[in-house]
PDB file of C-alpha atoms in Angstrom:
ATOM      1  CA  UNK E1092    -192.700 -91.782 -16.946  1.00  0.00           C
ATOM      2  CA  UNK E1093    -195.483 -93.454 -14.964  1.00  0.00           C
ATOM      3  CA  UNK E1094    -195.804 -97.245 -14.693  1.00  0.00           C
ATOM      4  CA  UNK E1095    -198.861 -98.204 -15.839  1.00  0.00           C
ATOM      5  CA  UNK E1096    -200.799-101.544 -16.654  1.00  0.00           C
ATOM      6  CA  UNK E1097    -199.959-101.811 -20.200  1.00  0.00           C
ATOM      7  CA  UNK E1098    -195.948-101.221 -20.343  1.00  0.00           C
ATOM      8  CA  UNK E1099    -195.369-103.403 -16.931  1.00  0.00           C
ATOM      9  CA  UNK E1100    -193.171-101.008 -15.672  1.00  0.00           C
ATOM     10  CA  UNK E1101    -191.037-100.796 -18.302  1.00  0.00           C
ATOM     11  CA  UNK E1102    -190.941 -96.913 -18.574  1.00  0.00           C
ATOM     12  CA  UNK E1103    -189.334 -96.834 -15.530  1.00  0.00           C
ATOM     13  CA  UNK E1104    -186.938 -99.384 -16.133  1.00  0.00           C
ATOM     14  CA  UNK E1105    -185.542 -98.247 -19.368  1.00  0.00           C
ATOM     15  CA  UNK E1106    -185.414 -94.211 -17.626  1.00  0.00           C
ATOM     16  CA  UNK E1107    -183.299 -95.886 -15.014  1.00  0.00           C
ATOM     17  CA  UNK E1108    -181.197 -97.885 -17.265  1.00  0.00           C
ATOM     18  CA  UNK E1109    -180.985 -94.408 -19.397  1.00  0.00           C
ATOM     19  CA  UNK E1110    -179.556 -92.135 -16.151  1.00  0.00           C
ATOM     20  CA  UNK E1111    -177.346 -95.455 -15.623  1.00  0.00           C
ATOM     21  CA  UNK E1112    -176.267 -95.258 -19.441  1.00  0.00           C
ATOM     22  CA  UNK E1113    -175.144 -91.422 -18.806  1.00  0.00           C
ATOM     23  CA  UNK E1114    -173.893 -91.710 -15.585  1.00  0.00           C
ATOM     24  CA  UNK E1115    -171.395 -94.492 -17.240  1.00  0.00           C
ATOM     25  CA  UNK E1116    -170.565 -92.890 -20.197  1.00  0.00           C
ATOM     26  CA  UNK E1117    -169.818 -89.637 -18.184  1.00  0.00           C
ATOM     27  CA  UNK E1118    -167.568 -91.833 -15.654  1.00  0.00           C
ATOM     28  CA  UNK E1119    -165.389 -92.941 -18.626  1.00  0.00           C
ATOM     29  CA  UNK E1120    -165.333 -89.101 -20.009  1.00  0.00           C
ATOM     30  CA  UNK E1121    -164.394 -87.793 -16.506  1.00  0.00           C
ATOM     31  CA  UNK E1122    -161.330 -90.560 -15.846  1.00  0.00           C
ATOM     32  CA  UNK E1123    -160.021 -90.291 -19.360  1.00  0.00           C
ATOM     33  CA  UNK E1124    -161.858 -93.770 -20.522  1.00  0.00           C
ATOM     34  CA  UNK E1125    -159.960 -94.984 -17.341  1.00  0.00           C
ATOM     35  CA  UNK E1126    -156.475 -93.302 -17.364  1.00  0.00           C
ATOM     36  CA  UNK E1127    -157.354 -91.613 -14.162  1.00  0.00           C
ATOM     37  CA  UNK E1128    -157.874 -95.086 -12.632  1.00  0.00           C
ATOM     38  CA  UNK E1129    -154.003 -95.514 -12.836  1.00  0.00           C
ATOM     39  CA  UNK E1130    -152.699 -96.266  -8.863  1.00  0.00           C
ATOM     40  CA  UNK E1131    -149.871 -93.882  -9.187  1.00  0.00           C
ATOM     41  CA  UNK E1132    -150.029 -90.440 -11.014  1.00  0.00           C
ATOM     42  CA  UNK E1133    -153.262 -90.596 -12.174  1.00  0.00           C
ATOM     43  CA  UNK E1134    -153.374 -86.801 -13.341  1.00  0.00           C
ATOM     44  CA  UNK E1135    -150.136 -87.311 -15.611  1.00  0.00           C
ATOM     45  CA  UNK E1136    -151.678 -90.998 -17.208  1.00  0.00           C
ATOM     46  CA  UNK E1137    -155.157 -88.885 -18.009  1.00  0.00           C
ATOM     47  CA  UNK E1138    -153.422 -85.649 -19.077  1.00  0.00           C
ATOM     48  CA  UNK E1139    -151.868 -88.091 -21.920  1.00  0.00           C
ATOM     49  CA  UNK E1140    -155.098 -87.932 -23.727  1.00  0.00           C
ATOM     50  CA  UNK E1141    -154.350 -84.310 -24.201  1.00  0.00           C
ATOM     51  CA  UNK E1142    -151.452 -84.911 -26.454  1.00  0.00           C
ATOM     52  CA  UNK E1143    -153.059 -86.395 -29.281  1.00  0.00           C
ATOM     53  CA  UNK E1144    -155.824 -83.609 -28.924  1.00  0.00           C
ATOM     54  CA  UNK E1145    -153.365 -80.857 -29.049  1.00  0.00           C
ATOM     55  CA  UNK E1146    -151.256 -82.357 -32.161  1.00  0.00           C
ATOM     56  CA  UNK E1147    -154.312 -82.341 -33.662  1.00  0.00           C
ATOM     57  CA  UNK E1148    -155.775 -79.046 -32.912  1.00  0.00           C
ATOM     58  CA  UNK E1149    -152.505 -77.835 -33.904  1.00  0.00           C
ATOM     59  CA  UNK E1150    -153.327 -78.525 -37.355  1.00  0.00           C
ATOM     60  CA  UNK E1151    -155.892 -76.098 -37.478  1.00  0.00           C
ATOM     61  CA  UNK E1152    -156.151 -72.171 -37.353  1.00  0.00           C
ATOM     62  CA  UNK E1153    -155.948 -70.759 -34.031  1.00  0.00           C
ATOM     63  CA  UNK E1154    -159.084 -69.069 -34.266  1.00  0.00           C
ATOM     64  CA  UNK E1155    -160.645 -72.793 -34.874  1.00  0.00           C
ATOM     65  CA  UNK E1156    -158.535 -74.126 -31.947  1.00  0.00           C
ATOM     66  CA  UNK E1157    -159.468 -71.514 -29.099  1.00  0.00           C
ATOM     67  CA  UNK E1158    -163.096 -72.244 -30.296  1.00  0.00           C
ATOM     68  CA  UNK E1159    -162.627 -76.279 -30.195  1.00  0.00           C
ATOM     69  CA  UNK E1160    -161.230 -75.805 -27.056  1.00  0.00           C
ATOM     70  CA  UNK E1161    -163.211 -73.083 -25.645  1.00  0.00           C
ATOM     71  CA  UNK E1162    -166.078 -75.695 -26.208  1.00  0.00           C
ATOM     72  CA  UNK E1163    -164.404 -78.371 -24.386  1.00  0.00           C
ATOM     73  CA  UNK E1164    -163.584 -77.002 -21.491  1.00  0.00           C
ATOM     74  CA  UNK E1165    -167.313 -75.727 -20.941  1.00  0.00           C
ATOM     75  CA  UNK E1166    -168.157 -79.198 -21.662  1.00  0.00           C
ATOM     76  CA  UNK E1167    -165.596 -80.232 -18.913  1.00  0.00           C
ATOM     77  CA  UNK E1168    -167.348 -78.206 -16.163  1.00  0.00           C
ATOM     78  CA  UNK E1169    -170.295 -80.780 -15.959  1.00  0.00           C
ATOM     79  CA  UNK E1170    -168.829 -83.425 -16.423  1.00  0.00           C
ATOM     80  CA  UNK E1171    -166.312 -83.372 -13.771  1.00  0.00           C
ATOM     81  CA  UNK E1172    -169.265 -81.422 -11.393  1.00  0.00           C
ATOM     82  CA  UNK E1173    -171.235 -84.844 -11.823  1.00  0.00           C
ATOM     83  CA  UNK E1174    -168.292 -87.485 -11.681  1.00  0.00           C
ATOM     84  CA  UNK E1175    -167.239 -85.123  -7.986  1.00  0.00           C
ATOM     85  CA  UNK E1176    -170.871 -86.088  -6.733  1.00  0.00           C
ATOM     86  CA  UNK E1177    -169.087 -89.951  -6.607  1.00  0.00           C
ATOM     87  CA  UNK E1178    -166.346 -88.410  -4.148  1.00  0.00           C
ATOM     88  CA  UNK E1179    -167.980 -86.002  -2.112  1.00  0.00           C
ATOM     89  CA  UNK E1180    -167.711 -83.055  -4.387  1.00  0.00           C
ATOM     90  CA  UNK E1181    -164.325 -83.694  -3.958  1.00  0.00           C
ATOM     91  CA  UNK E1182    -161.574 -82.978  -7.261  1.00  0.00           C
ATOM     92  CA  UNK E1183    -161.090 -86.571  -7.069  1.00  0.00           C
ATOM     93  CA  UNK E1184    -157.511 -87.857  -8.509  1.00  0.00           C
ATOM     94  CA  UNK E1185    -158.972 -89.689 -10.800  1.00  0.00           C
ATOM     95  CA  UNK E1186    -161.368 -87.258 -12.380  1.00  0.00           C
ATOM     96  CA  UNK E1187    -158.995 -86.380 -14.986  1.00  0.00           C
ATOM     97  CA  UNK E1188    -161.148 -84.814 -17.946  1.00  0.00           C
ATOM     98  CA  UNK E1189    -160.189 -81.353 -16.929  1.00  0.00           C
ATOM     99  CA  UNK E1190    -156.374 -82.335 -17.220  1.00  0.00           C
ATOM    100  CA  UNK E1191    -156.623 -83.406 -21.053  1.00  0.00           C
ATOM    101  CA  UNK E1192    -159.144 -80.783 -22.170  1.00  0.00           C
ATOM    102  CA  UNK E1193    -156.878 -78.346 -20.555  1.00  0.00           C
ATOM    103  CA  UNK E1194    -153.651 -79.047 -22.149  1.00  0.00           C
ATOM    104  CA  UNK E1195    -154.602 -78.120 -25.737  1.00  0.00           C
ATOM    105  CA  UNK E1196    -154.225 -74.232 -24.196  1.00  0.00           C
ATOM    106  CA  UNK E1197    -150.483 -74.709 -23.281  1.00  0.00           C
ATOM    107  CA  UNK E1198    -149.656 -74.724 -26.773  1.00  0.00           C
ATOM    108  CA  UNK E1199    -152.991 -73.070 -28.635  1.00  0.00           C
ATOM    109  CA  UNK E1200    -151.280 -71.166 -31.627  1.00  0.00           C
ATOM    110  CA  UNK E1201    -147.976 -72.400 -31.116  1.00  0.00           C
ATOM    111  CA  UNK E1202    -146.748 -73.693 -34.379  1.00  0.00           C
ATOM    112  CA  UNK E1203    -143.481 -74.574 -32.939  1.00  0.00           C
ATOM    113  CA  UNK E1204    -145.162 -77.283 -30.563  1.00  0.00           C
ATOM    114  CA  UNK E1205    -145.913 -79.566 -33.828  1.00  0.00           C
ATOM    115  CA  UNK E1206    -142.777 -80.516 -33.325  1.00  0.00           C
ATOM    116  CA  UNK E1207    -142.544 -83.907 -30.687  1.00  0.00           C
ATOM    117  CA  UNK E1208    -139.980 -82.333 -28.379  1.00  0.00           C
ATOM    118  CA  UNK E1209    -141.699 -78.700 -27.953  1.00  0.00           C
ATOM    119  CA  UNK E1210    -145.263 -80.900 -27.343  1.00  0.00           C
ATOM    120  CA  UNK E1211    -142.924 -82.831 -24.846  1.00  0.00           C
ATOM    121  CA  UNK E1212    -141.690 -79.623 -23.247  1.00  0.00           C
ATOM    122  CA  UNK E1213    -145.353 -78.100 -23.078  1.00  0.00           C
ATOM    123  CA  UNK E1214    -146.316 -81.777 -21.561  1.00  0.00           C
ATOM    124  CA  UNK E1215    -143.627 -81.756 -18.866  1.00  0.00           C
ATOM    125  CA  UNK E1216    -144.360 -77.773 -18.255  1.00  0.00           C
ATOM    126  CA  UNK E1217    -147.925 -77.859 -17.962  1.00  0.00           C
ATOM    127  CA  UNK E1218    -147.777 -81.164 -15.734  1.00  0.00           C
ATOM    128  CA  UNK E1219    -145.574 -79.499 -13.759  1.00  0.00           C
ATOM    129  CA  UNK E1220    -147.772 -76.332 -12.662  1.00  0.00           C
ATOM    130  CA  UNK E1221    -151.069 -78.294 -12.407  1.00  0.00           C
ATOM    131  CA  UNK E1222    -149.783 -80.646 -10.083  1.00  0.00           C
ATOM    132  CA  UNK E1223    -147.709 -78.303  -7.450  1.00  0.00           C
ATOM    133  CA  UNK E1224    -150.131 -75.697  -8.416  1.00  0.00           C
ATOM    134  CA  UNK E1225    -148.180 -72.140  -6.801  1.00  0.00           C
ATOM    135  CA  UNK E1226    -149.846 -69.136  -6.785  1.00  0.00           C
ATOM    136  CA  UNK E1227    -151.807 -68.115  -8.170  1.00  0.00           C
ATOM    137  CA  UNK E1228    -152.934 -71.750  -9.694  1.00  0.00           C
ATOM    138  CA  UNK E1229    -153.752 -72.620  -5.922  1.00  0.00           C
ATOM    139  CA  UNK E1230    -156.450 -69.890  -5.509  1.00  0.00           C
ATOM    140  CA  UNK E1231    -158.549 -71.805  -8.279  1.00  0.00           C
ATOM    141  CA  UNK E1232    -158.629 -74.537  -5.132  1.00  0.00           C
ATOM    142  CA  UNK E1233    -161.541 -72.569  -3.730  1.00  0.00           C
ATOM    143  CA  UNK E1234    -163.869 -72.330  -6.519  1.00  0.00           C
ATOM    144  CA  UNK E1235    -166.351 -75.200  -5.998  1.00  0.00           C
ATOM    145  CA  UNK E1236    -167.765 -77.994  -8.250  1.00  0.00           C
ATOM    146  CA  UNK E1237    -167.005 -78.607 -11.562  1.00  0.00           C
ATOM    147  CA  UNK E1238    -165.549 -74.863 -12.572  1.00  0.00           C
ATOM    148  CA  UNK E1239    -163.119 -75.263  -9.699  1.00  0.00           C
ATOM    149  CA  UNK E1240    -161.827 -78.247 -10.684  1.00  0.00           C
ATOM    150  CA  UNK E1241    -161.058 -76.989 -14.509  1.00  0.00           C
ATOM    151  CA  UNK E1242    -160.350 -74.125 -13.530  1.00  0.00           C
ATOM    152  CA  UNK E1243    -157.012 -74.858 -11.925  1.00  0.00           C
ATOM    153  CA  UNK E1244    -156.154 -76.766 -14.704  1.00  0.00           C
ATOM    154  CA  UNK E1245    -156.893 -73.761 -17.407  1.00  0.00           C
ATOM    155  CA  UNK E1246    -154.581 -71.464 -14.965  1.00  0.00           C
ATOM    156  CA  UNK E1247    -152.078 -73.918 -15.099  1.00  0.00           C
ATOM    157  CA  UNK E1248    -152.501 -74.352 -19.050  1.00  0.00           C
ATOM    158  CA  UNK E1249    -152.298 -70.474 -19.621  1.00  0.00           C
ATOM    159  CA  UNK E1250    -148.620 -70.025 -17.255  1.00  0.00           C
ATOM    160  CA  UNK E1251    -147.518 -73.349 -19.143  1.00  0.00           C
ATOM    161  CA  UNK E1252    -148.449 -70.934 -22.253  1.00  0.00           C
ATOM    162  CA  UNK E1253    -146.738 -68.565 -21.379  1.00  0.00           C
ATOM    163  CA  UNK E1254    -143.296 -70.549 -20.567  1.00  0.00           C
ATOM    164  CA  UNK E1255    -143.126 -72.318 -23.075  1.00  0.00           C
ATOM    165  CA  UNK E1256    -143.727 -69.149 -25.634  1.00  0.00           C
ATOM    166  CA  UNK E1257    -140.768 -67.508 -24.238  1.00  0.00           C
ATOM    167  CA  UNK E1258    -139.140 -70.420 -24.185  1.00  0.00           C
ATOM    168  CA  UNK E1259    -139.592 -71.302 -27.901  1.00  0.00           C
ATOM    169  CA  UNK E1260    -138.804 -67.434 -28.729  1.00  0.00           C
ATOM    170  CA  UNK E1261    -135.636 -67.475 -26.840  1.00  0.00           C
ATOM    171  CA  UNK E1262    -134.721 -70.613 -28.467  1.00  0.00           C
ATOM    172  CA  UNK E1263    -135.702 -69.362 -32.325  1.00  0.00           C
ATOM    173  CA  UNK E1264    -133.488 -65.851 -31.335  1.00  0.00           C
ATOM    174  CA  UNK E1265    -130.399 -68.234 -30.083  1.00  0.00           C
ATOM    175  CA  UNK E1266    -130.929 -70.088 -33.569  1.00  0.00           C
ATOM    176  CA  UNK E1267    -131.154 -67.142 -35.881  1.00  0.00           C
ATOM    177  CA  UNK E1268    -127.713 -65.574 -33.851  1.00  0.00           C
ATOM    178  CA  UNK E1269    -126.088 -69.543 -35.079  1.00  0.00           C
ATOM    179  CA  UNK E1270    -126.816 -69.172 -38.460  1.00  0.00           C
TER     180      UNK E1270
END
């Protein structure tokens, strides 16, 4: 808006203090409302958001839960695009958003991982790939901005996915041989 006479300047004031406002709020979003601040491990402290998220997504049909999640991890491309414009465009350590959005998809439609030792496992899994990222997690490297840096995290959800399933198979086979 245009300063005029009668507001003083105020229009631009309060537009300023509005992009200030967002750029805050999409800070806190984008470190996991300051996880990713943590010194050491930063990825790991903001990933722990996830695990509430996922328990509770796991409540719901899978249909709902692709669709929750499929929302928040377009909503995860901007907001870790802006929060990379602090670093340089840089996947900053401590932009973490895509990390705890992502991990919901290690375990989407896995009944099994309501239980506190399979979430565990799917934690430990998924942390695993999206921090020594091997192939092909590492190609997501080269995608810029903000779909780069969820990208890599969505690869790394998906092969988590994928472990763990087999995993929790094997182990439900081994259990039904027991009994």
């Amino acid at each position: 808006a245009k300063p005029n006479a009668r507001d003083g300047g105020r229009a631009r004031a309060s537009g300023a203090a509005g992009w200030l406002m967002l750029d805050t709020l999409n800070f806190w979003l984008a470190t996991g409302f300051g996880l990713g601040l943590a010194p050491v491990a930063p990825g790991t402290f903001g990933s722990l958001i996830g695990l509430p998220l996922a328990w509770w997504l796991l409540g719901r049909p899978t249909g709902q839960q692709a669709a929750i999640i499929a929302l928040m991890l377009v909503a995860a491309v901007p907001v870790c695009h802006i929060a990379a414009w602090h670093y340089d465009g840089l996947d900053h350590g401590s932009i973490v958003a895509d990390e705890y959005v992502a991990f919901p998809l290690a375990v989407l439609g896995l009944k099994a991982a309501r239980h506190p030792l399979v979430l565990a496992l799917a934690f430990g899994v998924y942390r695993f790939f999206d921090a020594l990222k091997p192939p092909p997690i590492h190609l997501a490297e080269y995608v810029t901005g903000g779909l780069g840096i969820v990208l890599d995290d969505v690869i790394a959800a998906l092969v988590s996915w994928l472990v763990v399933a087999l995993i929790v198979t094997l182990w439900q086979r081994w259990q039904q041989k027991i009994v």
